[in-house]
CSV table of C-alpha atoms in Angstrom, one decimal:
chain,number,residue,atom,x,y,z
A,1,UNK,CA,59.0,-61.5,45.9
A,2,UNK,CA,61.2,-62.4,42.8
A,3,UNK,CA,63.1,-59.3,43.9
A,4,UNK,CA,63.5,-59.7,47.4
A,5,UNK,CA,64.8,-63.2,46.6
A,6,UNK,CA,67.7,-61.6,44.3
A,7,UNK,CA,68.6,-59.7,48.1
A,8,UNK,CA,69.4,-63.2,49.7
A,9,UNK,CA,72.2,-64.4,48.4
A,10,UNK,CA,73.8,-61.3,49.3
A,11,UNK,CA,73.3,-61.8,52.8
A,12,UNK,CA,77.6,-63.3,53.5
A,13,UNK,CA,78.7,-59.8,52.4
A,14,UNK,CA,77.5,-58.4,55.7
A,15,UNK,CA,79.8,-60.6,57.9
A,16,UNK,CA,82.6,-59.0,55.2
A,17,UNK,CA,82.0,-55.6,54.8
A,18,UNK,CA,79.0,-53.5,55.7
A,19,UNK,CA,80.0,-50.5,53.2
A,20,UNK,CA,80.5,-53.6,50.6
A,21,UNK,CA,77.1,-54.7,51.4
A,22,UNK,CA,75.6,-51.6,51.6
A,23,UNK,CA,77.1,-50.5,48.0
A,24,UNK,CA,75.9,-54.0,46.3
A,25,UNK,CA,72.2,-54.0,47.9
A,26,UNK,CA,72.5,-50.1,46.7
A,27,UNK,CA,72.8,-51.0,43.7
A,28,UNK,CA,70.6,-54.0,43.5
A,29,UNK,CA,67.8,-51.1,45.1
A,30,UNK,CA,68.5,-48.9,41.9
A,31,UNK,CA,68.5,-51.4,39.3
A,32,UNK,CA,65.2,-52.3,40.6
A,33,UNK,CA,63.7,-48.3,40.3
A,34,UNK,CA,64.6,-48.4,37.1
A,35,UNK,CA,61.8,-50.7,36.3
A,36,UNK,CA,58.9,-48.9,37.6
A,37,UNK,CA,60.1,-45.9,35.3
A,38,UNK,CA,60.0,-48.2,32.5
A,39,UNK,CA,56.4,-49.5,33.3
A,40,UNK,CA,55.0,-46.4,33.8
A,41,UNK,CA,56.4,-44.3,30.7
A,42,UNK,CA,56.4,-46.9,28.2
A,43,UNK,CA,53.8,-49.1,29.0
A,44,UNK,CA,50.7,-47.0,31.6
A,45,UNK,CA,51.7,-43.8,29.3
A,46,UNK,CA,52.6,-41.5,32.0
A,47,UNK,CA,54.4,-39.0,31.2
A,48,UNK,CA,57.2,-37.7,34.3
A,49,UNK,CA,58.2,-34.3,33.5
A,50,UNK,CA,60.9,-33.0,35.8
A,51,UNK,CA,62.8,-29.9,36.0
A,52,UNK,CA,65.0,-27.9,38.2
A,53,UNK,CA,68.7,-28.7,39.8
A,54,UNK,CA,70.1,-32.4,39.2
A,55,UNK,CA,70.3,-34.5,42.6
A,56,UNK,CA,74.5,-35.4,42.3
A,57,UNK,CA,76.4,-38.5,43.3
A,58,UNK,CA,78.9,-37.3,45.0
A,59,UNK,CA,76.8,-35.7,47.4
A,60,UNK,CA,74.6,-36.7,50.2
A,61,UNK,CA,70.9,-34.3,50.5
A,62,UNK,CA,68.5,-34.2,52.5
A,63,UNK,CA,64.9,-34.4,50.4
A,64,UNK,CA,61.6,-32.8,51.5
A,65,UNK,CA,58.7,-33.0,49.4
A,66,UNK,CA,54.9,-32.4,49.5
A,67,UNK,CA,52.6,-35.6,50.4
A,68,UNK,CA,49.4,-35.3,47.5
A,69,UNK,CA,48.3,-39.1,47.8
A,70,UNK,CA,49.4,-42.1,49.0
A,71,UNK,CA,50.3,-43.5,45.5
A,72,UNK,CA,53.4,-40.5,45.5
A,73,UNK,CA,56.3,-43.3,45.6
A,74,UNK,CA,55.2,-44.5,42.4
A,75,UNK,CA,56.2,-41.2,40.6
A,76,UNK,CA,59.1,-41.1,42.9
A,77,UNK,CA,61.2,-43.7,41.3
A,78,UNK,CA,60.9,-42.0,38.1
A,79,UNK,CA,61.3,-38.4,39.1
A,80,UNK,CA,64.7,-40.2,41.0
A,81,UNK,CA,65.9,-41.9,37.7
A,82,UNK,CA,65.5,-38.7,35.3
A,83,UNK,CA,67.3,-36.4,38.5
A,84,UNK,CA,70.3,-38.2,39.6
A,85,UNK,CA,73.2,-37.1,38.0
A,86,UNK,CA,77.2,-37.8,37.9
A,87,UNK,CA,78.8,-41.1,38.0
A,88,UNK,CA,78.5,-43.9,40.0
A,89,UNK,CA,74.5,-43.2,39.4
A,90,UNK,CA,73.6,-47.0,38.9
A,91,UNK,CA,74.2,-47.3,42.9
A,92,UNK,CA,73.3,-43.8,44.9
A,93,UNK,CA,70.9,-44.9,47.0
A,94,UNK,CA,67.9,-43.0,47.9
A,95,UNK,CA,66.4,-43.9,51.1
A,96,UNK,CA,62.8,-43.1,52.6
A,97,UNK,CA,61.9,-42.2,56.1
A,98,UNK,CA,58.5,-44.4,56.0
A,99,UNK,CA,56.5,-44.9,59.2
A,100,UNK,CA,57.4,-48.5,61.0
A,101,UNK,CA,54.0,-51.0,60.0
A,102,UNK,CA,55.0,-50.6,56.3
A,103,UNK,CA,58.7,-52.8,57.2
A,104,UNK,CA,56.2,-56.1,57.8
A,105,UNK,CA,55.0,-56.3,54.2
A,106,UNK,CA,56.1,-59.4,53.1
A,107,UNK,CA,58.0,-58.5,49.9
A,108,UNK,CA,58.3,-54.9,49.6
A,109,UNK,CA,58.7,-54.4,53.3
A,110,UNK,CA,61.5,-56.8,53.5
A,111,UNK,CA,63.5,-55.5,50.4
A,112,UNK,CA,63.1,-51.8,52.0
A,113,UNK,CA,64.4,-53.3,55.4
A,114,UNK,CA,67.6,-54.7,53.3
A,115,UNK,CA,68.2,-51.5,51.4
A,116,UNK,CA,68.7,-49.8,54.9
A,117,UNK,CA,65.4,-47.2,55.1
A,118,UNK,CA,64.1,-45.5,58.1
A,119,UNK,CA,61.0,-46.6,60.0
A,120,UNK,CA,59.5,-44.2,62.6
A,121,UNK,CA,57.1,-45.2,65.3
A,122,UNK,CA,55.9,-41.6,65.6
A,123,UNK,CA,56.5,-41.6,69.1
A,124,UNK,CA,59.1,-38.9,69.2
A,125,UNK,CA,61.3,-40.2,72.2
A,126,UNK,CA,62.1,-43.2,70.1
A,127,UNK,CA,62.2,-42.2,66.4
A,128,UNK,CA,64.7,-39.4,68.0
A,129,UNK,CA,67.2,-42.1,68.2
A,130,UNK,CA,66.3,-44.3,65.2
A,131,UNK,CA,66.8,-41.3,63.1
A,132,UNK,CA,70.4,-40.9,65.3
A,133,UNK,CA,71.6,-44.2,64.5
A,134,UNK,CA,70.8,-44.2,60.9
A,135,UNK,CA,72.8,-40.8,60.6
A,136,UNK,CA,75.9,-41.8,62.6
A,137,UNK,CA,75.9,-44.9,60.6
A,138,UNK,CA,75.0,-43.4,57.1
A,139,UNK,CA,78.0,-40.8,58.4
A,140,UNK,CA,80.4,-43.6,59.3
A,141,UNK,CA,80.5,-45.6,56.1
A,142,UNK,CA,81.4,-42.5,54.3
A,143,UNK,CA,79.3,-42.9,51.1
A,144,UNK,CA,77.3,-40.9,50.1
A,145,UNK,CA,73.2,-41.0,49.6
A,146,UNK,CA,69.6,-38.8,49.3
A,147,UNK,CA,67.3,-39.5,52.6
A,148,UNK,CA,63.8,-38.3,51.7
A,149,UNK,CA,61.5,-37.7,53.9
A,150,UNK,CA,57.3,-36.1,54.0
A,151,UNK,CA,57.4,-33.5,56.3
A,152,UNK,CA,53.4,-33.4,56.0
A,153,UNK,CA,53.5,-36.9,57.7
A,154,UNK,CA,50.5,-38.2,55.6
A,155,UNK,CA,48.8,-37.5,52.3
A,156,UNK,CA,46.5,-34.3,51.9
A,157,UNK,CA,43.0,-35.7,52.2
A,158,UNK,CA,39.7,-33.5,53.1
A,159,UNK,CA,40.2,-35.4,56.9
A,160,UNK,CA,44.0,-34.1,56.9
A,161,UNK,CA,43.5,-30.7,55.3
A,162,UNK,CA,40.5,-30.4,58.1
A,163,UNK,CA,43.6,-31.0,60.9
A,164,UNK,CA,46.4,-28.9,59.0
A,165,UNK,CA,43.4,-25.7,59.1
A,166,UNK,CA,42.8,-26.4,62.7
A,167,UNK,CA,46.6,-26.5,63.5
A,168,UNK,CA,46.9,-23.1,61.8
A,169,UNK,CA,44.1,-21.5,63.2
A,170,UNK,CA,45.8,-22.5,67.3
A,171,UNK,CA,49.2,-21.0,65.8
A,172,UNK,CA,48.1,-17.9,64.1
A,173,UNK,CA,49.0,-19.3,60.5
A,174,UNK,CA,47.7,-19.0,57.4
A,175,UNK,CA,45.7,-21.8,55.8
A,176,UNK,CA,46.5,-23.7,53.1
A,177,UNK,CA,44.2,-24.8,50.0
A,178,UNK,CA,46.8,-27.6,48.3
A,179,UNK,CA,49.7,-28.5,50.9
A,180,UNK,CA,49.3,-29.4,55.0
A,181,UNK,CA,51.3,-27.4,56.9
A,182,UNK,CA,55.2,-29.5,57.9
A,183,UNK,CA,55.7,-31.0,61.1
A,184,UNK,CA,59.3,-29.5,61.5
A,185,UNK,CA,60.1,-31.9,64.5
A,186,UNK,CA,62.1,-34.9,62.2
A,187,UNK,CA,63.5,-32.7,59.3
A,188,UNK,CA,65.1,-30.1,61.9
A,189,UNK,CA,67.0,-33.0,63.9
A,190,UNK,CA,68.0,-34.7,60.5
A,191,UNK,CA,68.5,-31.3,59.3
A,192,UNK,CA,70.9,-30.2,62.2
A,193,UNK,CA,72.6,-33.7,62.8
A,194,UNK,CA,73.8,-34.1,59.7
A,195,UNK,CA,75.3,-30.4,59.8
A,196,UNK,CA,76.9,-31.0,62.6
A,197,UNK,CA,78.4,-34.3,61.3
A,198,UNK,CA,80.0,-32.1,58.3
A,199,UNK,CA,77.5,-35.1,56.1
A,200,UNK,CA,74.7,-32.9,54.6
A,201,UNK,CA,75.8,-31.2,51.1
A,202,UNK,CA,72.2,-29.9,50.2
A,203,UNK,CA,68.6,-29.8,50.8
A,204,UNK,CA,66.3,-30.6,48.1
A,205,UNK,CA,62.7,-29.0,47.8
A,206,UNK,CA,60.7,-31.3,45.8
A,207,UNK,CA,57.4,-29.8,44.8
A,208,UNK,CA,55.0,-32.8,42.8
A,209,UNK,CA,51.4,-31.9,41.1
A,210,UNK,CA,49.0,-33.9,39.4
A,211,UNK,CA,47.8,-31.7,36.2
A,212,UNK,CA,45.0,-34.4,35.0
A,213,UNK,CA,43.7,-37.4,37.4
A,214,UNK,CA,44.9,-37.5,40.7
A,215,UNK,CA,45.8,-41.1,42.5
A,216,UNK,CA,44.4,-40.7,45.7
A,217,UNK,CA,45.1,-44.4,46.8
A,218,UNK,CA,46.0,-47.7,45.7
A,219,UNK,CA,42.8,-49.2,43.6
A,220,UNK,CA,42.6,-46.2,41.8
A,221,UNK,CA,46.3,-47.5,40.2
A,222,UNK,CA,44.7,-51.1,40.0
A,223,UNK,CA,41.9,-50.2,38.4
A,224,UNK,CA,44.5,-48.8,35.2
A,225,UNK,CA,43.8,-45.1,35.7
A,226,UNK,CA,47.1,-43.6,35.4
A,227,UNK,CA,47.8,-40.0,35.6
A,228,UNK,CA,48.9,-38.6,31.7
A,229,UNK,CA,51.6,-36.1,33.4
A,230,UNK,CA,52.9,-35.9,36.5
A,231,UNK,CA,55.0,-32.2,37.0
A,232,UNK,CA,58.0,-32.5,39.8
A,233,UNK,CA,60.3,-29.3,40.4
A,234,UNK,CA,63.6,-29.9,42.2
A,235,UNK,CA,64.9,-27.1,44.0
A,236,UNK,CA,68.3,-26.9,45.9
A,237,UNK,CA,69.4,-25.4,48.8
A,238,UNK,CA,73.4,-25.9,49.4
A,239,UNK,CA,74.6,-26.3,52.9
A,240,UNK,CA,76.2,-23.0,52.9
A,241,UNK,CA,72.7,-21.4,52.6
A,242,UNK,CA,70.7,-23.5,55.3
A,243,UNK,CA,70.5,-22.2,58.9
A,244,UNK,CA,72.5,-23.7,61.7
A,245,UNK,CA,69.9,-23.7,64.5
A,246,UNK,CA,67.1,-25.4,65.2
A,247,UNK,CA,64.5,-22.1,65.0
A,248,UNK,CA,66.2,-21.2,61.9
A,249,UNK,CA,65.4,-24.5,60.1
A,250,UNK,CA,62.1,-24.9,61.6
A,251,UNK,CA,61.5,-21.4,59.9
A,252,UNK,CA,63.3,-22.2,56.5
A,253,UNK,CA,60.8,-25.6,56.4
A,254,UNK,CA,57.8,-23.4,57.2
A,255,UNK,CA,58.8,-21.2,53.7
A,256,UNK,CA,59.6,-23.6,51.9
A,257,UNK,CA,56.0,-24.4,52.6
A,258,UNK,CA,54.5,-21.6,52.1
A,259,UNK,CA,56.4,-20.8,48.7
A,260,UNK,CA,54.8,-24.5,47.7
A,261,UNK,CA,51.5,-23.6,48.6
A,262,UNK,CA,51.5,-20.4,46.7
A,263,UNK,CA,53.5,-22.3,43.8
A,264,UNK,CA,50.8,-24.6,43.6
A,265,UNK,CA,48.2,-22.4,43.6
A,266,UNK,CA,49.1,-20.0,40.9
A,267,UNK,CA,49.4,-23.8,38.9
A,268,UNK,CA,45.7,-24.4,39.8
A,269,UNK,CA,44.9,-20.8,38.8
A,270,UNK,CA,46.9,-20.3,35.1
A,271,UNK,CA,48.7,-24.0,34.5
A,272,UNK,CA,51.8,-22.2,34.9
A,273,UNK,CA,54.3,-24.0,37.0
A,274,UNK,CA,58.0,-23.8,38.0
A,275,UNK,CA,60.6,-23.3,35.4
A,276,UNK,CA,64.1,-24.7,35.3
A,277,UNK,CA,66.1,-27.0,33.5
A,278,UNK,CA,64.6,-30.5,32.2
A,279,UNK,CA,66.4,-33.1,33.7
A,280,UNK,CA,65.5,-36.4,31.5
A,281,UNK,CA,68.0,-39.6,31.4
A,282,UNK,CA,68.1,-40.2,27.4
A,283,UNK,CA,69.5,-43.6,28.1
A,284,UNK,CA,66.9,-45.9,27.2
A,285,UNK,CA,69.0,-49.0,26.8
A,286,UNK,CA,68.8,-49.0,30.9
A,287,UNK,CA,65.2,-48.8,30.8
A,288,UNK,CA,64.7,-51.7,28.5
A,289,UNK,CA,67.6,-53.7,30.2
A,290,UNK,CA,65.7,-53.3,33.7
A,291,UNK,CA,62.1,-53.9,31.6
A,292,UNK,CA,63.7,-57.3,30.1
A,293,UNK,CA,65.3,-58.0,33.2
A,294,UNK,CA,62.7,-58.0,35.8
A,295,UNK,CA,59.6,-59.4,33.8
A,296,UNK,CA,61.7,-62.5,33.5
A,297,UNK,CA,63.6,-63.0,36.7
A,298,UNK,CA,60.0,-64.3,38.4
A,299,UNK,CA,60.1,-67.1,35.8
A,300,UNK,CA,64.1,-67.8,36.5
A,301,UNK,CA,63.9,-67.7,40.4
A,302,UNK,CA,60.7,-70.4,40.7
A,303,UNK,CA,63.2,-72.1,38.0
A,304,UNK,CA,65.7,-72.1,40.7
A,305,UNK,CA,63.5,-73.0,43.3
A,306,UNK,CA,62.0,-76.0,42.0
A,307,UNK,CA,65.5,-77.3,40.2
A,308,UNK,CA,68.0,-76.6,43.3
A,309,UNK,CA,67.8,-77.5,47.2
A,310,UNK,CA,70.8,-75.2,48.6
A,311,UNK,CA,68.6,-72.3,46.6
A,312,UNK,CA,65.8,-73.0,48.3
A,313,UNK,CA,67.9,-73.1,52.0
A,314,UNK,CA,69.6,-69.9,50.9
A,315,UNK,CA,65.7,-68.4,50.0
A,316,UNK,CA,64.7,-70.1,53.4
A,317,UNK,CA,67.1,-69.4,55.5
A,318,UNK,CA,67.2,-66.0,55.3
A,319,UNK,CA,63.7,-65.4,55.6
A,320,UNK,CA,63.2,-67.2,58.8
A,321,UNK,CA,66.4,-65.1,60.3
A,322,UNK,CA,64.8,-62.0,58.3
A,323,UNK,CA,62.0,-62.6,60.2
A,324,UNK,CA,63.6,-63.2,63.8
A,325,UNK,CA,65.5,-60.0,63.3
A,326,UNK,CA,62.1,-57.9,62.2
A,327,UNK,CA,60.3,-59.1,65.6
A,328,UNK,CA,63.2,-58.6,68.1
A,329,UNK,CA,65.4,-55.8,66.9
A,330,UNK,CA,62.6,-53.6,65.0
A,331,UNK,CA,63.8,-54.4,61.5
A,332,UNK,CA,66.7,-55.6,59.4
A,333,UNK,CA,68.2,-52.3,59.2
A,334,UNK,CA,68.7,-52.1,62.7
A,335,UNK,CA,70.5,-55.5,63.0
A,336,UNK,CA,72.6,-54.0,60.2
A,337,UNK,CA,73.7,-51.4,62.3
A,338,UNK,CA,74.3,-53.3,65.2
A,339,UNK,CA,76.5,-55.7,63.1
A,340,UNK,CA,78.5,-52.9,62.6
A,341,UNK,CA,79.3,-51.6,66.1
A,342,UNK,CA,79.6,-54.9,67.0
A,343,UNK,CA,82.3,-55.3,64.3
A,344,UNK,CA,84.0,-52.2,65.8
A,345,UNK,CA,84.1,-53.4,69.6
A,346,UNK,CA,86.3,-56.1,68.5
């Protein structure tokens, strides 16, 4: 909550400058990743090895990657922090597609709201033009961004591998052993729209393994079992390469697919996995800058809290209107974008 809180005072920059906003609660957003990567290499011993072709700033991709557990995001930060490369790195976003309850968390939910992510309904009629807006607005700001999304839709489970194999038996596919077969629906409009809007640079396979203990779900993190290594591969795919219809991207997604399956097998089978570059940040003084900084700032905001009233009406205010906004408009980062078309009209 100490980091949503930080998000507040921000809030006047809107009624300025949406791009201005956007690039300070970007930033903000980053900062804070840093300091997951910092807990988990240097204090739960987790190792993130990452290799392939650096994510750049001055680019805006599209990200797919395979759903093992529902404790992925974790490893995500890091795998972001060591793979993002070029200048202006400290505030190129990288936003999640995420499925709609997870925007009512109090805390995370909220901060995810204010750094502008996706939320999906999975009701196709409507997320259809949720991921429209977000595009045309992403699009008209002009800055650029990674959007990531799970083409799988959930985490591979024995209950979801049992649906991916029944699936692929009605369509004549084969079966797969360590991935679920992609629903092709989202990442071929995002895909397509963006192509069309001349705002998609490259498409970024992200391929994730768990060599040693796997982190099904959220108590096995609590409990202090962290995986020792976590293997990520980043392969990309420039615009140039990527098909311009909606069959041809559904069928690009569907190899990419089966390449992962095949890739992760042969892992499971020799420990050999995909080669490429090593992509590892070597500045540490970030690291512990973002370790120092938010271990402390709970202790400095409750100072603020208790010491000042208008702090405590800046904290309040903007929770009850963060609140008003997440029951009638579907989320913060829909007002957002209504702000600015509003702004436009007039």
């Amino acid at each position: 909550m100490a980091g949503y809180a930080m998000f507040c005072p921000l809030l006047p920059l809107l009624f300025i400058s949406n791009k201005f906003y956007r690039t300070c609660t970007d930033a903000l957003f980053t900062f804070w990743q840093f300091y997951p990567t910092v807990l988990l290499e240097l204090l739960c011993g987790c190792e993130i090895q990452v290799s392939g072709d650096a994510i750049q700033t001055d680019e805006t991709s599209l990200i797919v990657m395979n759903h093992r557990t529902r404790t992925d995001w974790n490893f995500l930060w890091p795998t972001m922090y060591h793979s993002i490369s070029g200048s202006g790195k400290f505030k190129f976003a990288t936003k999640f597609v995420l499925k709609d309850v997870i925007r009512h968390i109090p805390g995370p939910g909220w901060v995810m709201q204010l750094a502008c992510f996706v939320y999906i309904k999975r009701c196709w009629g409507l997320d259809k033009l949720t991921l429209g807006k977000a595009i045309d607005y992403f699009s008209e700001l002009g800055y650029k961004y990674s959007l990531l999304v799970f083409p799988e839709g959930t985490d591979f489970t024995d209950s979801t591998k049992a649906k991916s194999d029944n699936f692929a038996r009605k369509n004549g596919l084969e079966s797969y052993d360590f991935v679920l077969h992609p629903r092709t629906t989202g990442f071929v409009f995002l895909a397509k729209k963006m192509l069309e809007k001349k705002a998609l640079d490259a498409v970024y396979d992200v391929t994730l393994v768990y060599p040693d203990l796997v982190p099904q779900n959220e108590a096995i993190l609590l409990k202090g079992n962290f995986p020792k290594l976590v293997k990520v591969h980043l392969a990309r795919y420039p615009s140039a390469v990527l098909p311009k219809t909606e069959a041809g991207l559904c069928d690009f997604l569907q190899k990419r697919w089966l390449d992962k399956e095949r890739t992760l097998r042969e892992y499971h089978s020799t420990t050999q996995f995909l080669h490429g570059r090593i992509l590892k940040s070597e500045n540490r003084w970030e690291l512990l800058l973002a370790l120092f900084f938010w271990t402390l700032l709970p202790f400095f905001v409750t100072y603020l809290l208790c010491v000042y009233w208008w702090y405590r009406f800046v904290i309040l205010g903007h929770t009850v209107f963060l609140i008003i906004v997440n029951v009638t408009m579907g989320g913060f980062q829909n007002f957002e974008i209504w702000w600015y078309h509003l702004r436009r009209k007039n």
